[in-house]
CSV table of C-alpha atoms and ligand atoms in Angstrom, one decimal:
chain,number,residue,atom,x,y,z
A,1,UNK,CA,133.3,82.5,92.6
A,2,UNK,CA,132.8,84.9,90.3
A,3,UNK,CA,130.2,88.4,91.4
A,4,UNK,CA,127.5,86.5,88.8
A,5,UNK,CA,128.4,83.3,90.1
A,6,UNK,CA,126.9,84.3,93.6
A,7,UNK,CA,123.9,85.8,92.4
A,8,UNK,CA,123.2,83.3,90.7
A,9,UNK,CA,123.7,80.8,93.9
A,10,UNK,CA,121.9,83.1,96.0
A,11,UNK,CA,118.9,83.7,92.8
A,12,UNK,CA,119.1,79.3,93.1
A,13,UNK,CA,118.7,79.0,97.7
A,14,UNK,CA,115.8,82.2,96.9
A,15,UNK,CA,114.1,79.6,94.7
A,16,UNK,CA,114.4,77.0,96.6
A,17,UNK,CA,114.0,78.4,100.1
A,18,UNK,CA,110.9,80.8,99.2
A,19,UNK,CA,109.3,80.3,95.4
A,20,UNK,CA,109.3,76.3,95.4
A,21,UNK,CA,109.0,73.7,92.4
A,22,UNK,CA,107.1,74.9,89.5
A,23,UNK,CA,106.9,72.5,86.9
A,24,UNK,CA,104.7,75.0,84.5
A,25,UNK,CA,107.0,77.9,84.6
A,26,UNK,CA,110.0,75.6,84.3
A,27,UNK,CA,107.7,73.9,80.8
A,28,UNK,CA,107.5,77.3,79.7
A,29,UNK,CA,111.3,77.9,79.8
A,30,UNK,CA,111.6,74.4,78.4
A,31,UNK,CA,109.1,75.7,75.9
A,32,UNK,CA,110.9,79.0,75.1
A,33,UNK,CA,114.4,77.7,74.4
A,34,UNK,CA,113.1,74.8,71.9
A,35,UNK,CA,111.4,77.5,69.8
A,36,UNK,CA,114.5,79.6,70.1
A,37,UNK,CA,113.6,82.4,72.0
A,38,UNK,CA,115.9,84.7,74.1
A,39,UNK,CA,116.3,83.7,77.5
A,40,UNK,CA,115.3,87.4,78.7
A,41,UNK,CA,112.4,87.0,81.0
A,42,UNK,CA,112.4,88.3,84.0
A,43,UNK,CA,114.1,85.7,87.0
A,44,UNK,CA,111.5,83.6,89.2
A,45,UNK,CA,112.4,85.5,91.7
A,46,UNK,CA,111.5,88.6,89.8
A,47,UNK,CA,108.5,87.5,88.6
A,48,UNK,CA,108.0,86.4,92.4
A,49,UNK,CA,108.1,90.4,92.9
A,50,UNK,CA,105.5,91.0,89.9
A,51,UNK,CA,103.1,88.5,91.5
A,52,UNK,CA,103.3,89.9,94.4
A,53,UNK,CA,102.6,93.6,93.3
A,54,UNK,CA,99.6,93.1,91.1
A,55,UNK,CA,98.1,91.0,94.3
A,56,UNK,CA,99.2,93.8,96.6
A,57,UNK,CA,97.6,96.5,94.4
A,58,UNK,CA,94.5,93.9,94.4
A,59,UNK,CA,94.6,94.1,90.5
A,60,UNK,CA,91.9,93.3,88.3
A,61,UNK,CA,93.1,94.7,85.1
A,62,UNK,CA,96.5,95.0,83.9
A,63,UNK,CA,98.9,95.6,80.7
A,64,UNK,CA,102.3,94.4,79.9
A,65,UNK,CA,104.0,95.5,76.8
A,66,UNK,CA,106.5,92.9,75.6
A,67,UNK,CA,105.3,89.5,76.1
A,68,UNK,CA,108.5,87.2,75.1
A,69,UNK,CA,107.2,83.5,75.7
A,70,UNK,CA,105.2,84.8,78.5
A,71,UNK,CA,106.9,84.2,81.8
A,72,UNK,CA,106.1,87.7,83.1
A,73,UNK,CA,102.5,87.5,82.0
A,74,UNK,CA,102.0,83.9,83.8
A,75,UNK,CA,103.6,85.4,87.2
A,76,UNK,CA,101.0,88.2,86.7
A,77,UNK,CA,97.6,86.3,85.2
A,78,UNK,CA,98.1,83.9,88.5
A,79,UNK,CA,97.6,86.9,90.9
A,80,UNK,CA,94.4,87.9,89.1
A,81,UNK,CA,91.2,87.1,90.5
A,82,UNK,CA,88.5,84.7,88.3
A,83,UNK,CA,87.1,88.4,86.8
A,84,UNK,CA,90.5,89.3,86.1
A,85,UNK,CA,91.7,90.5,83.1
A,86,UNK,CA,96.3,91.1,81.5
A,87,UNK,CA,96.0,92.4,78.3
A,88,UNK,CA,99.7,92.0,76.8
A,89,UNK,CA,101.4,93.3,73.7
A,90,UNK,CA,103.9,91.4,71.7
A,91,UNK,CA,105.6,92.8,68.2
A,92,UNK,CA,107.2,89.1,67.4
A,93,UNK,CA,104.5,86.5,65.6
A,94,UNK,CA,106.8,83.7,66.4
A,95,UNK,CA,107.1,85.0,70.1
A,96,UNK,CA,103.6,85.3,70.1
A,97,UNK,CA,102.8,82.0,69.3
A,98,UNK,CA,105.3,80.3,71.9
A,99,UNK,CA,102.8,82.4,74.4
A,100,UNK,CA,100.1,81.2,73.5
A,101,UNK,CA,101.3,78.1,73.9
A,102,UNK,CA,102.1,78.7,77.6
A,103,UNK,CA,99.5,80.4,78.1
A,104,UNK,CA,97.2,77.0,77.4
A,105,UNK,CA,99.6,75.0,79.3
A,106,UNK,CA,99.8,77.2,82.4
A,107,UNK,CA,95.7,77.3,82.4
A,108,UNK,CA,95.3,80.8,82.4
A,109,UNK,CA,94.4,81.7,78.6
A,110,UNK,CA,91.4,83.0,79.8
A,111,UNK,CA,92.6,85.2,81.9
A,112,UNK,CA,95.0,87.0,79.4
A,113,UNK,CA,94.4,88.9,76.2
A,114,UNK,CA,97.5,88.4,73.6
A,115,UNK,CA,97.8,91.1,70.8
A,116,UNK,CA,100.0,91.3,68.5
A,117,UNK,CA,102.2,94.5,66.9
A,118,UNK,CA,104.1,97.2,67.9
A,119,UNK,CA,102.3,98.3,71.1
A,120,UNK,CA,102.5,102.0,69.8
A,121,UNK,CA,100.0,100.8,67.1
A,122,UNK,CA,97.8,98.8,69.0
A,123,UNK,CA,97.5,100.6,72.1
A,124,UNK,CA,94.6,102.6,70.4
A,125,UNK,CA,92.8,99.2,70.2
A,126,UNK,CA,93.6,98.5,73.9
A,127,UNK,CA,92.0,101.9,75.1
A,128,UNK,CA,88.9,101.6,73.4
A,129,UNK,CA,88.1,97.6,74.7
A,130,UNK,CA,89.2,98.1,77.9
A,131,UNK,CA,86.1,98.0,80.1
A,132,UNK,CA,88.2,99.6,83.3
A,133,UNK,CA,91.0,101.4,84.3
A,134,UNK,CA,94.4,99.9,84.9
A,135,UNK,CA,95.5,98.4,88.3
A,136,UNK,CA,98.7,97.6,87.5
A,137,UNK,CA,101.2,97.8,84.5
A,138,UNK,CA,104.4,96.0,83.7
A,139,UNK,CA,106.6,97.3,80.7
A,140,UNK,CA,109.7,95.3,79.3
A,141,UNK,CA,109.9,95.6,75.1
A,142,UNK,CA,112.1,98.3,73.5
A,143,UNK,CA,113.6,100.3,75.7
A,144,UNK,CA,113.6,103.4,73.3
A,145,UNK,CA,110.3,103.8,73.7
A,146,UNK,CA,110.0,103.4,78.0
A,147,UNK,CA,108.7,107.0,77.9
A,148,UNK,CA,106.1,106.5,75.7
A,149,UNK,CA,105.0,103.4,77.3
A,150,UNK,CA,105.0,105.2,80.5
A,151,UNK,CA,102.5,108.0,79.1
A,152,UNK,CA,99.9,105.6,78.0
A,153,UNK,CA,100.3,103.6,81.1
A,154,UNK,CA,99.6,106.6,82.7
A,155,UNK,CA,97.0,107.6,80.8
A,156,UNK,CA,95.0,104.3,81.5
A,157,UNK,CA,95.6,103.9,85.2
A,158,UNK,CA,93.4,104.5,87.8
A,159,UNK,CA,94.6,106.3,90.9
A,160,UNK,CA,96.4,104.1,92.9
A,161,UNK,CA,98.0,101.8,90.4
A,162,UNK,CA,101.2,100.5,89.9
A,163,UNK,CA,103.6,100.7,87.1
A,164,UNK,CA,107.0,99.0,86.6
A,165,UNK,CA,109.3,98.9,84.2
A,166,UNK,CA,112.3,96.3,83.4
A,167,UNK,CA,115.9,96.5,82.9
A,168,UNK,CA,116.8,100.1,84.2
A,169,UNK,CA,119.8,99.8,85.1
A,170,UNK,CA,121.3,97.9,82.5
A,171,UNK,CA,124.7,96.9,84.0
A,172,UNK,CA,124.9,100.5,85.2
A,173,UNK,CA,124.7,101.7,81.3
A,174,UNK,CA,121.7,104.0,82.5
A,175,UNK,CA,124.5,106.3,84.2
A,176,UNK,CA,126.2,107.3,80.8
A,177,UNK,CA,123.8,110.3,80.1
A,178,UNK,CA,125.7,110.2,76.2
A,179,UNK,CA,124.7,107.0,75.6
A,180,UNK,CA,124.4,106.1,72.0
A,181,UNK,CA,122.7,103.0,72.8
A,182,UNK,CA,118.9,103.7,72.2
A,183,UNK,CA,118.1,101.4,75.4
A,184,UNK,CA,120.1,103.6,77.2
A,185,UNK,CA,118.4,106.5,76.2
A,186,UNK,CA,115.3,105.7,76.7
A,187,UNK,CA,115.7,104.2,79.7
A,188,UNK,CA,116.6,107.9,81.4
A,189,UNK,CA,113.9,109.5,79.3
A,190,UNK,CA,111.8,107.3,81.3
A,191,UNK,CA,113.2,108.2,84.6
A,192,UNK,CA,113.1,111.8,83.3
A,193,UNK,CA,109.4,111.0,82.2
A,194,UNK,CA,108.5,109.5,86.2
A,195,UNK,CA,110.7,112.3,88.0
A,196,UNK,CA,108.2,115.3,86.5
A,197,UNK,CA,105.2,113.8,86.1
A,198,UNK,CA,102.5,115.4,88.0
A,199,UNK,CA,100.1,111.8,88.8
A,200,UNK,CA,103.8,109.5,89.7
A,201,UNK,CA,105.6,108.8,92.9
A,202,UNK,CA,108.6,107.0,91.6
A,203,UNK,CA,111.9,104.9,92.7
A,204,UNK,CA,114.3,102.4,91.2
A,205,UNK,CA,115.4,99.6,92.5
A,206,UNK,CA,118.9,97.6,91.3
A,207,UNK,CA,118.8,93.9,90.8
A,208,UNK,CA,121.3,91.7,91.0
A,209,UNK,CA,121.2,87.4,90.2
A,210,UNK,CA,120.8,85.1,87.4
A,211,UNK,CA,120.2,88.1,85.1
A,212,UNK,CA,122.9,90.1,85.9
A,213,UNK,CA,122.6,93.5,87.7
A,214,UNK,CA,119.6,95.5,86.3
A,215,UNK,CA,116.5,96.7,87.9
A,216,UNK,CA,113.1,97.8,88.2
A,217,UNK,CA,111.7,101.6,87.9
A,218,UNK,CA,108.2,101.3,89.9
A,219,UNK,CA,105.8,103.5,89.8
A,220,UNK,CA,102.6,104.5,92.0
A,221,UNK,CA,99.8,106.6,90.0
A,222,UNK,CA,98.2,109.7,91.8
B,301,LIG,N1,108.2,90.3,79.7
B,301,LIG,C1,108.9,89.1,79.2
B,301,LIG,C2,110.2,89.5,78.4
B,301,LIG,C3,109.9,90.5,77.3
B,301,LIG,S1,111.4,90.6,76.3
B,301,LIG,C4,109.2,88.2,80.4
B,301,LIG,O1,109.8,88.8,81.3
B,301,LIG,O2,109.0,87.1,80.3
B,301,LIG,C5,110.9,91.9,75.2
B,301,LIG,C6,109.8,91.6,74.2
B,301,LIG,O3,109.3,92.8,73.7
B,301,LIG,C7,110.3,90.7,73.0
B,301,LIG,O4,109.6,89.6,72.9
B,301,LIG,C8,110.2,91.7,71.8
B,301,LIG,O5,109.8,91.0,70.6
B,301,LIG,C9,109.0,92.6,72.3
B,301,LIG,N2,109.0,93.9,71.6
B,301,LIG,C10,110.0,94.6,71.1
B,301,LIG,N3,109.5,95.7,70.5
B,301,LIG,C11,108.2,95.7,70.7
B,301,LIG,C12,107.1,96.7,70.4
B,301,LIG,N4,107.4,97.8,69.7
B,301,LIG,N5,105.9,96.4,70.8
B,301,LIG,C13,105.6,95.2,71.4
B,301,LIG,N6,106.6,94.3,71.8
B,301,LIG,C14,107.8,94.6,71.4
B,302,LIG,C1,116.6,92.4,76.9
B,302,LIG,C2,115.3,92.7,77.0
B,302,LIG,C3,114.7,92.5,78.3
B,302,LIG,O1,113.4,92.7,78.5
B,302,LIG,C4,115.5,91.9,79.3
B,302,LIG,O2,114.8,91.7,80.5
B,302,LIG,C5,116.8,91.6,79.1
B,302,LIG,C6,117.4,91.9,77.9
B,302,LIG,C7,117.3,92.7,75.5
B,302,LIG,O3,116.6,93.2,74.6
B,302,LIG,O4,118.4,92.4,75.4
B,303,LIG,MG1,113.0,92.7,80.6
């Protein structure tokens, strides 16, 4: 068995053993792959992890920047309370669209706020009609801009919330600190970013399973 073979077995007896059937993520995947999307959302057992944190941190509003077809966002929208609110950015109209779709299906377009564009540009918009500060904050789009991300995350978080961010590891990339790869790049800005910030309390942790080895940066706010 090959290293991804047996995280991918273990990723499988995780699902089975802990997360159970879920017939609406599993339509959204479904749903995803007919429209063509990349199959780059986070594992169930990741997305386990997200639902978990946002209930942990007792969240009531939150932000993700890159939506995808919305698998994140659904692990996340499902931990909110009736009041709650995920506001989520996505740059792709086609993506977008998928999302909203899943979003009906999964019964929680209520619950979430989809806007589309690069979040740089719309993150103006977000600040100004948000009626609280953030409880919780997941970023996943392009990795050159993690820093960035983290900032206004930062910047809209109440004390006490959480902020992670995806694919930080990258297969170990993040080590090469010549890196031409933008991704790469901007992945150690962003650790750079959470090491000196004044308000974050920071740690990585690796993943391994179904999506290779990668990982999480996650972030408390002071
Ligand atoms: N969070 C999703 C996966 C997101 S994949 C999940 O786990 O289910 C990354 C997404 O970020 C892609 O859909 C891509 O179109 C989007 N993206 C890329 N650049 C962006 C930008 N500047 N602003 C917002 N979204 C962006
Ligand atoms: C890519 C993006 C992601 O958010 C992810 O989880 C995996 C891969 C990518 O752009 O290749
Ligand atoms: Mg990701």
């Amino acid at each position: 068995m090959s290293s991804h073979e047996l995280w991918s077995a273990v990723d499988a007896y995780i699902g089975d053993a802990l997360l159970g059937q879920d017939s609406v993520l599993d339509a959204v995947l479904e749903r995803n792959a007919a429209a063509g999307l990349p199959a780059i959302d986070v594992s169930p057992a990741q997305g386990g992890l997200l639902h978990l944190l946002v209930r942990m941190v007792g969240a009531r509003r939150v932000l993700e920047i890159g939506t995808l077809g919305g698998y994140s966002t659904i692990c996340m929208a499902r931990a909110l309370p009736a009041e709650g609110t995920l506001v989520t950015v996505e740059l792709d109209p086609r993506h977008a669209e998928v999302a909203r779709a899943n979003f009906a299906a999964a019964g929680v377009a209520d619950r979430v706020d989809l806007r589309v564009g690069a979040a740089l540009d719309v993150l103006p918009a977000i600040e100004r009609d948000l009626d609280a500060a953030l409880d919780f904050a997941f970023i996943d789009a392009d990795k050159a801009n993690n820093s960035r991300y983290l900032e206004a995350a930062v910047h809209l978080s109440r004390p006490g919330a959480v902020i992670v961010v995806d694919n930080v590891i990258r297969g170990g990339a993040v080590l090469d600190a010549e890196s031409q790869e933008a991704a790469v790049a901007g992945t150690r800005a962003a650790f750079d970013y959470a090491a000196r910030h004044p308000r974050l309390t920071a740690t990585a942790i690796q993943t391994v399973g179904l999506k290779g080895h990668d990982g999480f940066l996650i972030a408390l706010v002071g």
